[in-house]
Coordinates of C-alpha atoms in Angstrom, one line a residue:
X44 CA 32.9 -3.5 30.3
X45 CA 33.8 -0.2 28.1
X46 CA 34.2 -0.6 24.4
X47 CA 33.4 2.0 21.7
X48 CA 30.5 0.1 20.4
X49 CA 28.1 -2.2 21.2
X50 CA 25.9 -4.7 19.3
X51 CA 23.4 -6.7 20.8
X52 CA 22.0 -9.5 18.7
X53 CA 24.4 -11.4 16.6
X54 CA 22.2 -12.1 13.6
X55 CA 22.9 -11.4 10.1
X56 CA 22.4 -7.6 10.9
X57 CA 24.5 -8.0 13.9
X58 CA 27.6 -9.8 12.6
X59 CA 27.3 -7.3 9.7
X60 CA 27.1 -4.2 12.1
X61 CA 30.1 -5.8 14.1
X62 CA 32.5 -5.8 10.9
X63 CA 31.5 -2.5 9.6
X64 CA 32.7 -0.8 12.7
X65 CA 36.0 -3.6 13.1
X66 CA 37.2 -3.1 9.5
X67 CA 36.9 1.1 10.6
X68 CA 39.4 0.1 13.1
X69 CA 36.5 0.1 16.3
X70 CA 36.4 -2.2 19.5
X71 CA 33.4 -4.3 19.7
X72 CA 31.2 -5.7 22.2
X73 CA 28.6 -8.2 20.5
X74 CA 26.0 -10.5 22.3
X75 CA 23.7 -12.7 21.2
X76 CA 21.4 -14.8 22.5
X77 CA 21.8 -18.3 21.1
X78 CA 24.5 -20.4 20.7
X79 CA 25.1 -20.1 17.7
X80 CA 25.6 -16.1 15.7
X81 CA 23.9 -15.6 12.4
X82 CA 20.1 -15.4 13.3
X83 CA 17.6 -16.1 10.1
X84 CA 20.7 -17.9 8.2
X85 CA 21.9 -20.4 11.2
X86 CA 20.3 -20.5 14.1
X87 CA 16.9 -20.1 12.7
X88 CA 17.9 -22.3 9.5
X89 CA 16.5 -20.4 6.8
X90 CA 18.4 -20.8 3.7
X91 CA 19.0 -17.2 2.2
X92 CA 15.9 -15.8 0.2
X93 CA 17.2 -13.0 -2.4
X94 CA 16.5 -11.2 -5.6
X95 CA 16.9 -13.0 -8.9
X96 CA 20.1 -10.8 -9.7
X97 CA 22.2 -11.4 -7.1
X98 CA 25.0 -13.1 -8.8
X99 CA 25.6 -9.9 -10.3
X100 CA 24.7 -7.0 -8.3
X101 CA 22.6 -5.9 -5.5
X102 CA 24.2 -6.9 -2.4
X103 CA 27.0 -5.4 -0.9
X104 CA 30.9 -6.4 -1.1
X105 CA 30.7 -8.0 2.1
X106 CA 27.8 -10.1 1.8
X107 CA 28.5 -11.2 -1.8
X108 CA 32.3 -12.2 0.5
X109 CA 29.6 -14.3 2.6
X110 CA 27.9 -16.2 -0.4
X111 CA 31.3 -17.1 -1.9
X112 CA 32.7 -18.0 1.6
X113 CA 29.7 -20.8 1.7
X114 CA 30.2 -21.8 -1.7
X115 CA 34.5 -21.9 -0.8
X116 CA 33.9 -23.9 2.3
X117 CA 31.5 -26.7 0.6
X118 CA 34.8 -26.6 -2.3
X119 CA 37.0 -27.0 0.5
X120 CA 35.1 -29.6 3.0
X121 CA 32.7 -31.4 1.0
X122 CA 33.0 -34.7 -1.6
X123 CA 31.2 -32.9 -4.2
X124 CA 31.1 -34.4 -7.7
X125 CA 33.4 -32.6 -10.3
X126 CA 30.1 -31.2 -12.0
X127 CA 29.1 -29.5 -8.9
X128 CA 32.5 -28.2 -7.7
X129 CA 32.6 -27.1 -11.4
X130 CA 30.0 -24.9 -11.3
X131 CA 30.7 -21.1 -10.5
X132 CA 27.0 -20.8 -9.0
X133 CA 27.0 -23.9 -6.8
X134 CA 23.5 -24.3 -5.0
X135 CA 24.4 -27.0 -2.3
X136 CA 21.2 -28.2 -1.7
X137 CA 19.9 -27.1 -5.0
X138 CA 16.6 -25.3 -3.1
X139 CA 13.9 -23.4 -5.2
X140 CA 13.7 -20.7 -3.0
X141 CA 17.6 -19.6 -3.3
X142 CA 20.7 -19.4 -5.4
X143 CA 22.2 -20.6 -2.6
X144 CA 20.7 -22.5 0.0
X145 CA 23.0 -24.9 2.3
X146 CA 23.6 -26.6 5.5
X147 CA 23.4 -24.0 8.6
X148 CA 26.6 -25.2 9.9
X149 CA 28.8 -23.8 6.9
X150 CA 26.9 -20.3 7.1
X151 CA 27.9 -20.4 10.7
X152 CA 31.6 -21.8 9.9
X153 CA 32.0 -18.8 6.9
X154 CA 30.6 -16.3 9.3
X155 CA 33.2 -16.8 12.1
X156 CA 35.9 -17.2 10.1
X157 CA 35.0 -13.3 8.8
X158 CA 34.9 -12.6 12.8
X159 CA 38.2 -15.2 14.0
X160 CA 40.6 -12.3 13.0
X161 CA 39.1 -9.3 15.1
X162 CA 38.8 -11.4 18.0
X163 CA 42.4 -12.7 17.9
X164 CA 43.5 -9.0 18.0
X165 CA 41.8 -8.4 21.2
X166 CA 39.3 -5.8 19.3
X167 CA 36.1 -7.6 19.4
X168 CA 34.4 -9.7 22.3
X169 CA 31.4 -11.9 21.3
X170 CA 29.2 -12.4 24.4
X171 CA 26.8 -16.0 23.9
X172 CA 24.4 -16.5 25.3
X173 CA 23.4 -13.2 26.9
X174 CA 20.0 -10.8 26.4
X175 CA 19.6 -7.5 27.3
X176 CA 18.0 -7.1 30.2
X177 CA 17.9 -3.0 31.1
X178 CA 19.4 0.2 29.7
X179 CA 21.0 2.5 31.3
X180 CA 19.7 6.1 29.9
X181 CA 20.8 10.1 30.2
X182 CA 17.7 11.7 28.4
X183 CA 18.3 10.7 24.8
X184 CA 21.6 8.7 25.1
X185 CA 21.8 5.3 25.8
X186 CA 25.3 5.2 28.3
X187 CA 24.9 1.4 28.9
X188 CA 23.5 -2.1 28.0
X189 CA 23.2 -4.8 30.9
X190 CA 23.4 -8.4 29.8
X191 CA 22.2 -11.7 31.2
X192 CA 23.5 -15.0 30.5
X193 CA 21.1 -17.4 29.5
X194 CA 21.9 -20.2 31.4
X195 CA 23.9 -18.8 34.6
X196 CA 22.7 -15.6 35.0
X197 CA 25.4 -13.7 35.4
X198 CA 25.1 -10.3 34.5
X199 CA 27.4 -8.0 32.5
X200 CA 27.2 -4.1 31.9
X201 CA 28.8 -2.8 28.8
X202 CA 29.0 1.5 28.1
X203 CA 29.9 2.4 24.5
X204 CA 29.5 5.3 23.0
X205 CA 26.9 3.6 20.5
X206 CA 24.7 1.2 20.5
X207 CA 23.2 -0.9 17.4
X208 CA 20.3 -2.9 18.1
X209 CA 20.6 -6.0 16.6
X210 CA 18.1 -8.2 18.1
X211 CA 16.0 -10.0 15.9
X212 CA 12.7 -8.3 17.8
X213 CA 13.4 -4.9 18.7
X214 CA 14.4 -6.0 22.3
X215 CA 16.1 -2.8 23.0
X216 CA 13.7 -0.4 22.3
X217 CA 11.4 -0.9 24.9
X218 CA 14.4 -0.9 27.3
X219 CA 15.7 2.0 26.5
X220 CA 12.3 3.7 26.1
X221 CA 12.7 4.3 22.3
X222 CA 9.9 5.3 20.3
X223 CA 8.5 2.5 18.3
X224 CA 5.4 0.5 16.7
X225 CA 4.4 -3.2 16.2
X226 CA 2.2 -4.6 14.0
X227 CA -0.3 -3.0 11.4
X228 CA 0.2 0.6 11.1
X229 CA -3.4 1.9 10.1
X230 CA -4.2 3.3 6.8
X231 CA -5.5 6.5 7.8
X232 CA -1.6 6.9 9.4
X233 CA 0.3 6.0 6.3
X234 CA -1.8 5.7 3.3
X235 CA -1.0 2.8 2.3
X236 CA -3.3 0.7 0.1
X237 CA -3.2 -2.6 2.0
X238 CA -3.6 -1.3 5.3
X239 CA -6.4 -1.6 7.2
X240 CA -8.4 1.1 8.6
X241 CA -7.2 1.9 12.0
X242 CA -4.0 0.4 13.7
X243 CA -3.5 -3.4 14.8
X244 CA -0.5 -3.3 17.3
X245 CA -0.8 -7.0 17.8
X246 CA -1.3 -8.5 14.7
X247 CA 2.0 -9.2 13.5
X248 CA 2.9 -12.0 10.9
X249 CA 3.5 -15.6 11.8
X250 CA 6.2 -16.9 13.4
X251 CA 7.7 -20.4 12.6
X252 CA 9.7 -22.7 14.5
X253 CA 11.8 -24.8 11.4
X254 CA 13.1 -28.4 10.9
X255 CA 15.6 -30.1 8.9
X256 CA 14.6 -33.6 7.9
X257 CA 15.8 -36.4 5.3
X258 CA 14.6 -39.6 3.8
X259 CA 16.1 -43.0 4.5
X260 CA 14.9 -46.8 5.0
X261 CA 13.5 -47.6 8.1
X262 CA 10.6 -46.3 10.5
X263 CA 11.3 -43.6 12.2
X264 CA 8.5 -42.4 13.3
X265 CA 8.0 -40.4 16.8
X266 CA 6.1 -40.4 19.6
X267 CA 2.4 -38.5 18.9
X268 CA 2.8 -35.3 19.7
X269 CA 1.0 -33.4 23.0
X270 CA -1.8 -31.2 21.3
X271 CA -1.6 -33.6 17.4
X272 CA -5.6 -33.7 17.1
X273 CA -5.5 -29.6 18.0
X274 CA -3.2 -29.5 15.4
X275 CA -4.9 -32.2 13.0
X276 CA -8.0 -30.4 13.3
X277 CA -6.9 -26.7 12.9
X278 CA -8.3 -25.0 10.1
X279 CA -7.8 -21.1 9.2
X280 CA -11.0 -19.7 7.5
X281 CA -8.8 -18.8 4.6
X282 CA -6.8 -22.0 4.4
X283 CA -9.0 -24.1 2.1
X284 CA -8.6 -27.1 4.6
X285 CA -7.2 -28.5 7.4
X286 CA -3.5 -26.3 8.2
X287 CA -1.7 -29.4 8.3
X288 CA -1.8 -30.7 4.4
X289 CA -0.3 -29.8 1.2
X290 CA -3.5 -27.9 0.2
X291 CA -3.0 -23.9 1.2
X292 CA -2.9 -20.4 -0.8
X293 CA -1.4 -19.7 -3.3
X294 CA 0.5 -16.6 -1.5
X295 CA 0.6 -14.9 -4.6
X296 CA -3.2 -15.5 -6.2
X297 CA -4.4 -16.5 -2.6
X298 CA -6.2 -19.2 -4.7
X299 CA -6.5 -22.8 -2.9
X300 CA -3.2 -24.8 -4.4
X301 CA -1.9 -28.3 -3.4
X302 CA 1.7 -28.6 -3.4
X303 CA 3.4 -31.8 -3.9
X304 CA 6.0 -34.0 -1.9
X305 CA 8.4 -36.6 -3.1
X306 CA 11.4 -37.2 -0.4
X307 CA 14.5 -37.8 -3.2
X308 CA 12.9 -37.5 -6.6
X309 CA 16.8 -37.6 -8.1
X310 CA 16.6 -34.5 -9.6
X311 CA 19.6 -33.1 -11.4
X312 CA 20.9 -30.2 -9.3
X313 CA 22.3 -27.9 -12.2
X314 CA 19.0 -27.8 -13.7
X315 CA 17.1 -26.5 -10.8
X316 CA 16.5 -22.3 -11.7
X317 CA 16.1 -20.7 -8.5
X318 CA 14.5 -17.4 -9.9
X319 CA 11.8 -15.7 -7.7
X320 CA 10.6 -14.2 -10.8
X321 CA 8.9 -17.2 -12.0
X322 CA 7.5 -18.9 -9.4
X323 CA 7.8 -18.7 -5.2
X324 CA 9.2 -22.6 -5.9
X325 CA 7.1 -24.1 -3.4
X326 CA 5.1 -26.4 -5.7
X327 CA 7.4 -29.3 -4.5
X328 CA 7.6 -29.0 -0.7
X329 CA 10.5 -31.4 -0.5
X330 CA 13.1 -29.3 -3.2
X331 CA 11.6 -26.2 -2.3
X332 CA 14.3 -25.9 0.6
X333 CA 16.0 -28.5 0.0
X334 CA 19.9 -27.7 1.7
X335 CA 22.0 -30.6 0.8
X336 CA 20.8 -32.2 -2.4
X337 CA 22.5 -35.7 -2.5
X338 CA 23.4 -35.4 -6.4
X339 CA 25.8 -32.5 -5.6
X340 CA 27.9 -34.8 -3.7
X341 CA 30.3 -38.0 -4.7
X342 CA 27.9 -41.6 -4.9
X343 CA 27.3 -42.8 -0.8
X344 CA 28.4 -39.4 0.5
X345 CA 24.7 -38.8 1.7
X346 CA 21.8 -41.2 2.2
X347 CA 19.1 -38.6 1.2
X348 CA 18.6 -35.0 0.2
X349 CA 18.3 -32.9 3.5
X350 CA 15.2 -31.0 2.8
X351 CA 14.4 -27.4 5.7
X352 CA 10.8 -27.7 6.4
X353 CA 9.5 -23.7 6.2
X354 CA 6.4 -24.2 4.8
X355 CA 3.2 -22.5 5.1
X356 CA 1.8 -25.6 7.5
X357 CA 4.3 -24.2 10.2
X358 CA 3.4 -20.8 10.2
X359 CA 2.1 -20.0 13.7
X360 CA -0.6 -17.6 13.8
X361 CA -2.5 -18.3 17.6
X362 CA -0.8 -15.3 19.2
X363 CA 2.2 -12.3 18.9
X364 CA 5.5 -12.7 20.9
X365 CA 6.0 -8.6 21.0
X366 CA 4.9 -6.7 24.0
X367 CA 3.4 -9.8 25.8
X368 CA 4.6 -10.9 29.2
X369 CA 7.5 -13.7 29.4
X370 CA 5.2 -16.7 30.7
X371 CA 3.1 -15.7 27.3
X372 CA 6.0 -15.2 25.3
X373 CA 7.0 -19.3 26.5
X374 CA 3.8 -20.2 26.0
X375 CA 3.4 -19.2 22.3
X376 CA 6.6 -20.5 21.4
X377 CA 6.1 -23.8 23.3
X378 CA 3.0 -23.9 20.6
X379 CA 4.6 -23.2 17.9
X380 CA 7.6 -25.7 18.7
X381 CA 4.3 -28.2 19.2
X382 CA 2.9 -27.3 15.7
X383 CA 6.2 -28.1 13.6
X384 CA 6.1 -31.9 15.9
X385 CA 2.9 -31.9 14.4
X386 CA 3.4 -31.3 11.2
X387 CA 6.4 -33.6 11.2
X388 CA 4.4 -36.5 12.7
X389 CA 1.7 -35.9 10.4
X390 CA 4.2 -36.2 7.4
X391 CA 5.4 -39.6 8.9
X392 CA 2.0 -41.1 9.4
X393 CA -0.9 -39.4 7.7
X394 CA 0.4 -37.7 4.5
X395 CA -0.7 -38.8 1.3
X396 CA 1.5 -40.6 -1.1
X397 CA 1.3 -40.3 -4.7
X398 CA 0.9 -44.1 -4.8
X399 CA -2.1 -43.7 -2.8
X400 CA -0.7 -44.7 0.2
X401 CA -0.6 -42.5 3.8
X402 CA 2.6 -41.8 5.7
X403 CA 6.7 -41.3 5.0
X404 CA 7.7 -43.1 8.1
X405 CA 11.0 -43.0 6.6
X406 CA 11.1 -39.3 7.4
X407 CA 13.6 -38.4 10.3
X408 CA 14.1 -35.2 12.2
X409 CA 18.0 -33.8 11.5
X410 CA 18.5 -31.9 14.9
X411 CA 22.4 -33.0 14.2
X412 CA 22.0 -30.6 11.1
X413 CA 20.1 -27.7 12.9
X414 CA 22.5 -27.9 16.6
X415 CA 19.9 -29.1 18.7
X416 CA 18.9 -32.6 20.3
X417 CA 15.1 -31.5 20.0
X418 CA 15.2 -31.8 16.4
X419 CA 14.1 -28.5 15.9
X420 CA 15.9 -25.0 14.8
X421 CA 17.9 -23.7 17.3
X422 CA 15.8 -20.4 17.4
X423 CA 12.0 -19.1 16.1
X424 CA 11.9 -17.9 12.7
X425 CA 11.4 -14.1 13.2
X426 CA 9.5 -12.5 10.6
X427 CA 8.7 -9.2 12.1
X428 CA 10.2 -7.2 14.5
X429 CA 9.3 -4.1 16.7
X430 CA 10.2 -1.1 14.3
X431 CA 11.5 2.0 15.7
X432 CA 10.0 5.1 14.7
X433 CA 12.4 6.4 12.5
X434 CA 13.6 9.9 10.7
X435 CA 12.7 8.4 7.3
X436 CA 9.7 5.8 7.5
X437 CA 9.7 3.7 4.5
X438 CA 5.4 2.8 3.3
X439 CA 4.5 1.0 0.9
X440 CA 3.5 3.6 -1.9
X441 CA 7.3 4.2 -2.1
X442 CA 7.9 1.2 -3.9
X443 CA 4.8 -1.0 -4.4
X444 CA 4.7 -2.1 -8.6
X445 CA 0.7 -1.2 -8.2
X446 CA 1.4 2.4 -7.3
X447 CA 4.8 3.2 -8.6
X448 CA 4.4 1.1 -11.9
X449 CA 7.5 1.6 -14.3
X450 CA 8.7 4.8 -12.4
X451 CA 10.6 2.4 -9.8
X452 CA 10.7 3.0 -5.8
X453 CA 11.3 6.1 -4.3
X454 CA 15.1 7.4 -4.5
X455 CA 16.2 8.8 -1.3
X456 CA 18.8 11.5 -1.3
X457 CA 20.0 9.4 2.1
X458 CA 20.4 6.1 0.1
X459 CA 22.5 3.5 2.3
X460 CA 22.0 0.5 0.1
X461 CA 19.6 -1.3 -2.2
X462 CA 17.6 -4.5 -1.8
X463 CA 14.5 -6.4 -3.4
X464 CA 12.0 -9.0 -2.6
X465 CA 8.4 -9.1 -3.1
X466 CA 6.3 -7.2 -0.2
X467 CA 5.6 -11.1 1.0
X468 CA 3.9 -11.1 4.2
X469 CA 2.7 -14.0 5.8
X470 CA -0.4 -15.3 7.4
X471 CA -1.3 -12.7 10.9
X472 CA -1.8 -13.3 14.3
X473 CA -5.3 -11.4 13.4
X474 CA -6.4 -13.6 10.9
X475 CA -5.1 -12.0 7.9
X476 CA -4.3 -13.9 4.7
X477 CA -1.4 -13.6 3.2
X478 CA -0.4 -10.1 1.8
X479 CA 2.7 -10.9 -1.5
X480 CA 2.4 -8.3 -4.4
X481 CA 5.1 -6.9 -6.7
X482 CA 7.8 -4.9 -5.5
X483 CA 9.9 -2.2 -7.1
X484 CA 13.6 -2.6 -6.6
X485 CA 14.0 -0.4 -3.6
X486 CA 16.9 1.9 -1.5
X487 CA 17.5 1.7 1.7
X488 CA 17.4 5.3 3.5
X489 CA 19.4 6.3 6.4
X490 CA 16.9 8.2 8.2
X491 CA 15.3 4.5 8.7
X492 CA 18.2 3.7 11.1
X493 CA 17.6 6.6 12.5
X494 CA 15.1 6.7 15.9
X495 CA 13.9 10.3 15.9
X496 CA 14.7 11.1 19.1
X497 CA 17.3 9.0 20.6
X498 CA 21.4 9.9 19.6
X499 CA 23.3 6.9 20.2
X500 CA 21.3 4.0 19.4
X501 CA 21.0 2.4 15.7
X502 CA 18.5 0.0 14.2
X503 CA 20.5 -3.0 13.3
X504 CA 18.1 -5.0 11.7
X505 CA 14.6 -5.8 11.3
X506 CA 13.6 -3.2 13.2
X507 CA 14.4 -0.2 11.1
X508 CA 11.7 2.2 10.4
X509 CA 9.3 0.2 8.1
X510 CA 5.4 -0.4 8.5
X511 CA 4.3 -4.0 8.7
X512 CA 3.6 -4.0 5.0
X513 CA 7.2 -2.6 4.3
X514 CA 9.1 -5.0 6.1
X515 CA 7.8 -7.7 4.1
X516 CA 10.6 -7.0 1.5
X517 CA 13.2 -5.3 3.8
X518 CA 13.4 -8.0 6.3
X519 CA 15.2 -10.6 4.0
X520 CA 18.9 -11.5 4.4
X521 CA 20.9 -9.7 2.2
X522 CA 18.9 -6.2 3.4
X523 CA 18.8 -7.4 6.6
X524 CA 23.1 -7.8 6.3
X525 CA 23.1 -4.3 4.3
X526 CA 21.6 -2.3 7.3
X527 CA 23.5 -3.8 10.4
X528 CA 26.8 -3.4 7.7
X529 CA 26.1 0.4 7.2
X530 CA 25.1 0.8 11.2
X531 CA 28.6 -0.3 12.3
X532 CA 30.0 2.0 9.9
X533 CA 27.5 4.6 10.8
X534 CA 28.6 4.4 14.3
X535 CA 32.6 4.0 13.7
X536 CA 32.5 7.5 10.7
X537 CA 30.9 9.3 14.0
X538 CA 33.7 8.7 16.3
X539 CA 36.0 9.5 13.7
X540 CA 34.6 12.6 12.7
X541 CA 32.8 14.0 15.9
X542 CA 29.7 14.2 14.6
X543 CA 26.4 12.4 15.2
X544 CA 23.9 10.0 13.0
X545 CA 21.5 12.9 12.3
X546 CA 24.3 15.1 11.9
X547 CA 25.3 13.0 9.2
X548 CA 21.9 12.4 7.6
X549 CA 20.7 15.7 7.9
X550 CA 23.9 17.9 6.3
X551 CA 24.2 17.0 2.7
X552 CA 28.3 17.2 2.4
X553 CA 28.6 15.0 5.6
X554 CA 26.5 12.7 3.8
X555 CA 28.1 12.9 0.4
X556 CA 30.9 11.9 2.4
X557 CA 30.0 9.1 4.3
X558 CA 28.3 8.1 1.0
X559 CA 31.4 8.2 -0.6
X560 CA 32.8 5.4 2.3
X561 CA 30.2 2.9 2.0
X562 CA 30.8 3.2 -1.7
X563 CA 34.7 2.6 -1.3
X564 CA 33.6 -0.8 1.2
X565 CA 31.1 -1.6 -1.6
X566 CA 28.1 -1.1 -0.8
X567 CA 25.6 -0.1 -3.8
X568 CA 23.1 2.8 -3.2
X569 CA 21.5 3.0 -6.4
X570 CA 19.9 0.2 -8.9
X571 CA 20.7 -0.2 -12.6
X572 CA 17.7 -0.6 -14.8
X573 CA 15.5 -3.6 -13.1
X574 CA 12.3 -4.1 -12.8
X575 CA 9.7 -5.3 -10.9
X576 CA 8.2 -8.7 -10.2

């Protein structure tokens, strides 16, 4: 196949990539690997985590068209009770975590209906379930991307003059023998204050394999699962306890907390204030993620909330998927799958009740919810991704509150777009506690989709040119959505105009100009006055 540009990896980034370049008036080529597009919001079922202003600013035009396409469809689909479809900020499932969090299937419906029109015209092709396989490469140009179906193994070859990698871990670097890192950068490298000494390629965060679940009469309790009493009696040194219980760190203090769990407490919906700024929300593990809050909805619509289980407890830290063999790769994620059984069948049978009792056999897995008949997510949650080594590299000084204080992140004369989370990294595969200070509202630079060598190939996603630390707060959805948005249209301004990526980055009035074009699509390259939290 030929096609002016191709995407592989159909995440957020991805989707967003494949727009930017179809609204410039581009052919597409996208794969992706699962069977469903939109990565950390769908197919790994993580409701969206943002900033606390993002009902007002600090997204781009596109992605804001994504929140109020969610919001639309539940207005549209769903018995919601006139208070809820009332309110102008509906939170469907009324989650701590998020503004917004919902069911995966509607992020998945709003997300193809922003895709059904491009592929009706002919100009964009969406290849599921295929991976990358090999790259085809002329010294620094990537000419081709060969593609293998998941489940037949067919292969397909598609050339495009440019290629965004989309993949939620860097899977085309390695192919196409782009420079890159993976895990901790050491401090003596990039200076940064939470580094450690000297490099740890392969301690990357956790990853987690998530689970939807409700609450209804009945036992539904499964089968023990292979490897339980491993998982019973796993204890990190820094945990405070056995992994699986509601005792863990406070990420924030890394103090020993116990969180709470009451399946339905018949909370009021409009009352919950999802602000990061205040707390992470996790202090009640059953709202804390909570996706379809049964109060939203008409009397008898829904038997119980539908709560997402990504909590601490499922974080697997035994081993990194990055630069390991395949079998290893399968055999971590096997693990990880096992862990979340555990932790589910430990919830059904062992937890403890706040009426002294053990166990919520009530408790039942909600693969229906998630697309799967496992009962799990469809896909790993992928917190961290190989990272190319980039024009611009984004460390931690630039916009860390403890360094930068009231002067705000770095500004980058390259800006692309903004974002904001705190640096929140999760527990490592080397042991590592978890890492969540205060971050300065921050820019995106170009020069981080940039790989310093290669011409043609864009970072997508995750695996723009952070450090470990850095991508603790670039790695959330909405940035996630603002780089793949501003590679497509990267890619589609260079065909237009002849030029190249670093062409464009490098020369200030072709920047100012492409500058000007992600400004006319909206996307916002500086913040107003906001500060850290």
């Amino acid at each position: 196949m030929k096609t002016d540009i191709l995407v592989v990896g159909g995440g957020l980034g991805g989707v967003a990539a494949a727009l930017g370049a179809l609204e410039a008036g581009r052919s597409v080529v996208m794969s992706e690997e699962y069977d469903w597009i939109g990565g950390q919001l769908t197919s790994q079922a993580v409701p969206p985590d943002e900033h606390s202003w993002v009902e007002q600013f600090g997204v781009t035009r596109r992605y804001r068209a994504l929140r109020n396409g969610v919001r639309r469809y539940y207005r549209d689909h769903y018995p919601l009770t006139a208070a809820s479809r009332a309110w102008d900020e509906l939170n469907p499932g009324a989650g701590w975590v998020s503004r917004i969090c919902a069911e995966p299937r509607v992020g998945l419906a709003v997300l193809e209906a922003m895709l059904a029109p491009y592929r009706g015209a002919g100009r964009l092709t969406v290849l599921q379930p295929y991976c990358p396989i090999a790259a085809d490469t002329l010294g620094d140009t990537v000419r081709a991307v060969t593609l293998r179906h998941r489940d037949t193994g067919d292969e397909i070859t598609v050339a495009a003059a440019f290629v965004i990698d989309a993949t939620e871990l860097g899977d085309l670097l390695p192919l196409t023998g782009c420079d890159y890192v993976t895990g901790f950068e050491g401090q003596a490298d990039t200076g940064e204050p939470s580094a450690p000494a000297t490099a740890q390629p392969h301690n990357v965060q956790a990853v987690s394999i998530c689970f939807a679940i409700d609450h209804v009469d009945g036992d539904h309790t499964i089968d023990k699962p292979r490897n339980y009493d491993f998982w019973r009696a796993y204890s990190p040194h820094f945990w405070g306890g056995p992994l699986l219980g509601f005792k863990a760190p406070n990420p924030r203090t890394l103090e020993i907390a116990e969180r709470s769990f009451t399946p339905n407490p018949d909370d009021d919906p409009l009352l919950v204030d999802a602000d990061q700024r205040n707390s992470g929300g996790d202090q009640n593990l059953w709202t804390f993620r909570r996706i379809a809050a049964r109060r939203n909805f008409v009397r008898g619509a829904y038997a119980s909330d539908i709560c997402l289980v990504n909590w601490p407890m499922i974080d697997y830290m035994e081993g990194s998927i990055l630069d390991v063999s395949e079998a290893e790769k399968a055999r971590h994620l096997q693990a990880a799958a096992e862990l979340s059984y555990a932790v589910f069948y430990w919830l059904q049978t062992e937890a403890p009740r706040a009426d002294g009792g053990t166990g919520f056999p009530g408790l039942r897995l909600r693969g229906d919810v998630t697309g799967t008949t496992h009962g799990l997510a469809m896909a790993p949650y992928i917190r961290e991704s190989r990272r190319i080594l980039g024009v611009t590299r984004i460390v931690e000084q630039d916009l860390s509150h403890a360094v930068r204080g009231d002067h705000g992140a770095v500004r980058y004369r390259d800006s692309v777009g903004v974002g904001m989370y705190r640096i929140d990294l999760h527990p490592s595969t080397g042991g590592d506690n978890y890492i969540d200070v205060p971050s300065c509202p921050f820019e995106i630079p170009l020069g981080a989709l940039l790989p310093r060598r290669m011409t043609n190939l864009l970072a997508g996603g995750k695996n723009i040119a952070t450090t470990h630390i850095t991508n603790g707060c670039y790695r959330l959805h909405p940035v996630e959505w603002n780089v793949g948005e501003v590679a497509g249209m990267l890619a589609a301004h260079c065909l237009d105009n002849n030029t190249s990526p670093h062409q464009v980055q490098a020369n200030d009035a072709q920047l100012a100009t492409f500058q000007a074009l992600l400004a006319r699509a909206g996307v916002e390259m500086r913040w107003p006055d906001v500060r850290a939290y």
